[in-house]
GROMACS .gro file of C-alpha atoms in nm:
model
  120
    1MET     CA    1  -6.421  -2.435  -1.779
    2ASN     CA    2  -6.518  -2.649  -1.478
    3PHE     CA    3  -6.307  -2.806  -1.205
    4PHE     CA    4  -6.246  -3.133  -1.390
    5GLU     CA    5  -6.128  -2.955  -1.704
    6HIS     CA    6  -5.886  -2.751  -1.492
    7GLN     CA    7  -5.766  -3.070  -1.328
    8ASP     CA    8  -5.705  -3.238  -1.665
    9ARG     CA    9  -5.518  -2.933  -1.791
   10ALA     CA   10  -5.307  -2.930  -1.473
   11ARG     CA   11  -5.219  -3.297  -1.527
   12GLN     CA   12  -5.116  -3.226  -1.886
   13ASN     CA   13  -4.903  -2.933  -1.773
   14THR     CA   14  -4.741  -3.152  -1.508
   15GLN     CA   15  -4.657  -3.416  -1.768
   16GLN     CA   16  -4.507  -3.149  -1.994
   17LEU     CA   17  -4.300  -3.011  -1.706
   18ILE     CA   18  -4.169  -3.358  -1.620
   19GLY     CA   19  -4.076  -3.411  -1.985
   20LEU     CA   20  -3.899  -3.076  -2.005
   21PHE     CA   21  -3.717  -3.144  -1.677
   22SER     CA   22  -3.598  -3.481  -1.811
   23LEU     CA   23  -3.487  -3.317  -2.134
   24SER     CA   24  -3.296  -3.050  -1.944
   25ILE     CA   25  -3.117  -3.318  -1.740
   26ALA     CA   26  -3.018  -3.499  -2.061
   27VAL     CA   27  -2.891  -3.175  -2.218
   28MET     CA   28  -2.697  -3.094  -1.900
   29ILE     CA   29  -2.536  -3.438  -1.898
   30MET     CA   30  -2.434  -3.401  -2.264
   31ALA     CA   31  -2.293  -3.051  -2.206
   32ILE     CA   32  -2.088  -3.166  -1.907
   33TYR     CA   33  -1.976  -3.476  -2.098
   34ILE     CA   34  -1.853  -3.266  -2.392
   35ALA     CA   35  -1.680  -3.027  -2.152
   36ALA     CA   36  -1.511  -3.325  -1.984
   37LEU     CA   37  -1.388  -3.451  -2.322
   38PHE     CA   38  -1.231  -3.112  -2.390
   39LEU     CA   39  -1.091  -3.099  -2.037
   40PHE     CA   40  -0.918  -3.434  -2.085
   41ARG     CA   41  -0.806  -3.325  -2.435
   42MET     CA   42  -0.990  -3.612  -2.604
   43ALA     CA   43  -1.251  -3.408  -2.796
   44PRO     CA   44  -1.106  -3.376  -3.144
   45ARG     CA   45  -1.003  -3.743  -3.161
   46VAL     CA   46  -1.272  -3.924  -2.958
   47TRP     CA   47  -1.634  -3.816  -2.924
   48TRP     CA   48  -1.764  -4.128  -2.750
   49HIS     CA   49  -1.607  -4.264  -2.434
   50PRO     CA   50  -1.858  -4.475  -2.239
   51GLY     CA   51  -1.659  -4.465  -1.915
   52ILE     CA   52  -1.645  -4.087  -1.900
   53PHE     CA   53  -2.010  -4.060  -2.007
   54LEU     CA   54  -2.128  -4.295  -1.730
   55TYR     CA   55  -1.915  -4.112  -1.474
   56VAL     CA   56  -2.050  -3.770  -1.580
   57ALA     CA   57  -2.411  -3.897  -1.596
   58GLY     CA   58  -2.383  -4.059  -1.253
   59ILE     CA   59  -2.231  -3.755  -1.084
   60THR     CA   60  -2.486  -3.521  -1.249
   61ILE     CA   61  -2.784  -3.735  -1.148
   62ILE     CA   62  -2.653  -3.772  -0.792
   63ALA     CA   63  -2.603  -3.394  -0.764
   64ILE     CA   64  -2.957  -3.327  -0.890
   65ALA     CA   65  -3.102  -3.592  -0.655
   66VAL     CA   66  -2.916  -3.454  -0.351
   67GLY     CA   67  -3.028  -3.100  -0.432
   68SER     CA   68  -3.387  -3.213  -0.481
   69LEU     CA   69  -3.392  -3.412  -0.156
   70TYR     CA   70  -3.247  -3.114   0.032
   71LYS     CA   71  -3.518  -2.883  -0.105
   72ILE     CA   72  -3.793  -3.139  -0.030
   73ALA     CA   73  -3.671  -3.170   0.330
   74TYR     CA   74  -3.649  -2.792   0.362
   75LEU     CA   75  -4.002  -2.738   0.231
   76ARG     CA   76  -4.151  -3.022   0.434
   77GLU     CA   77  -4.252  -2.769   0.701
   78GLY     CA   78  -4.523  -2.642   0.469
   79GLY     CA   79  -4.633  -2.332   0.286
   80SER     CA   80  -4.524  -2.097   0.564
   81VAL     CA   81  -4.159  -2.156   0.470
   82ILE     CA   82  -4.225  -2.050   0.111
   83ALA     CA   83  -4.428  -1.749   0.223
   84GLN     CA   84  -4.150  -1.633   0.455
   85GLU     CA   85  -3.889  -1.676   0.182
   86LEU     CA   86  -4.100  -1.454  -0.042
   87GLY     CA   87  -4.133  -1.187   0.227
   88GLY     CA   88  -4.471  -1.287   0.365
   89ARG     CA   89  -4.580  -1.228   0.722
   90LEU     CA   90  -4.820  -1.403   0.957
   91LEU     CA   91  -5.161  -1.238   0.983
   92LEU     CA   92  -5.358  -1.287   1.303
   93PRO     CA   93  -5.723  -1.173   1.317
   94ASP     CA   94  -5.680  -0.963   1.631
   95THR     CA   95  -5.363  -0.783   1.517
   96ALA     CA   96  -5.425  -0.746   1.142
   97ASP     CA   97  -5.467  -0.403   0.988
   98GLU     CA   98  -5.760  -0.324   0.756
   99GLN     CA   99  -5.598  -0.478   0.445
  100GLY     CA  100  -5.480  -0.779   0.645
  101ARG     CA  101  -5.830  -0.836   0.783
  102GLN     CA  102  -5.973  -0.810   0.430
  103LEU     CA  103  -5.722  -1.071   0.311
  104LEU     CA  104  -5.813  -1.302   0.600
  105ASN     CA  105  -6.182  -1.266   0.511
  106ILE     CA  106  -6.111  -1.365   0.149
  107VAL     CA  107  -5.909  -1.668   0.259
  108GLU     CA  108  -6.185  -1.773   0.499
  109GLU     CA  109  -6.447  -1.742   0.224
  110MET     CA  110  -6.233  -1.946  -0.016
  111ALA     CA  111  -6.186  -2.212   0.252
  112ILE     CA  112  -6.561  -2.230   0.312
  113ALA     CA  113  -6.631  -2.250  -0.062
  114SER     CA  114  -6.381  -2.533  -0.109
  115GLY     CA  115  -6.503  -2.723   0.198
  116LYS     CA  116  -6.174  -2.689   0.386
  117LEU     CA  117  -6.143  -2.591   0.748
  118PHE     CA  118  -5.961  -2.266   0.814
  119HIS     CA  119  -5.796  -2.222   1.153
  120ILE     CA  120  -5.555  -1.959   1.270
   0.00000   0.00000   0.00000
């Protein structure tokens, strides 16, 4: 499989993930809507109340949007934030141990092979 086939597969996976994310939002809205109907003691008599549905959908979408924007702003600093959250540490060439130096060599070789500049 070459680069372009990998890229096409990645695009298909991204589209599937977006579809599944949208589906999960819809399911979440319906679950909260049904819970709200039971909370307001309307469930056995009324299963469709547009006002409550719009209110629940709006609040749910706003909550998801605020959470997403917060995470985007938090991760804007780059990959180092994710690495630190996962327990990673900064490797400098002059202070790295043998395994750290080996890792730096691999990263440098991958950067050269992909045509990217690698600076520490």
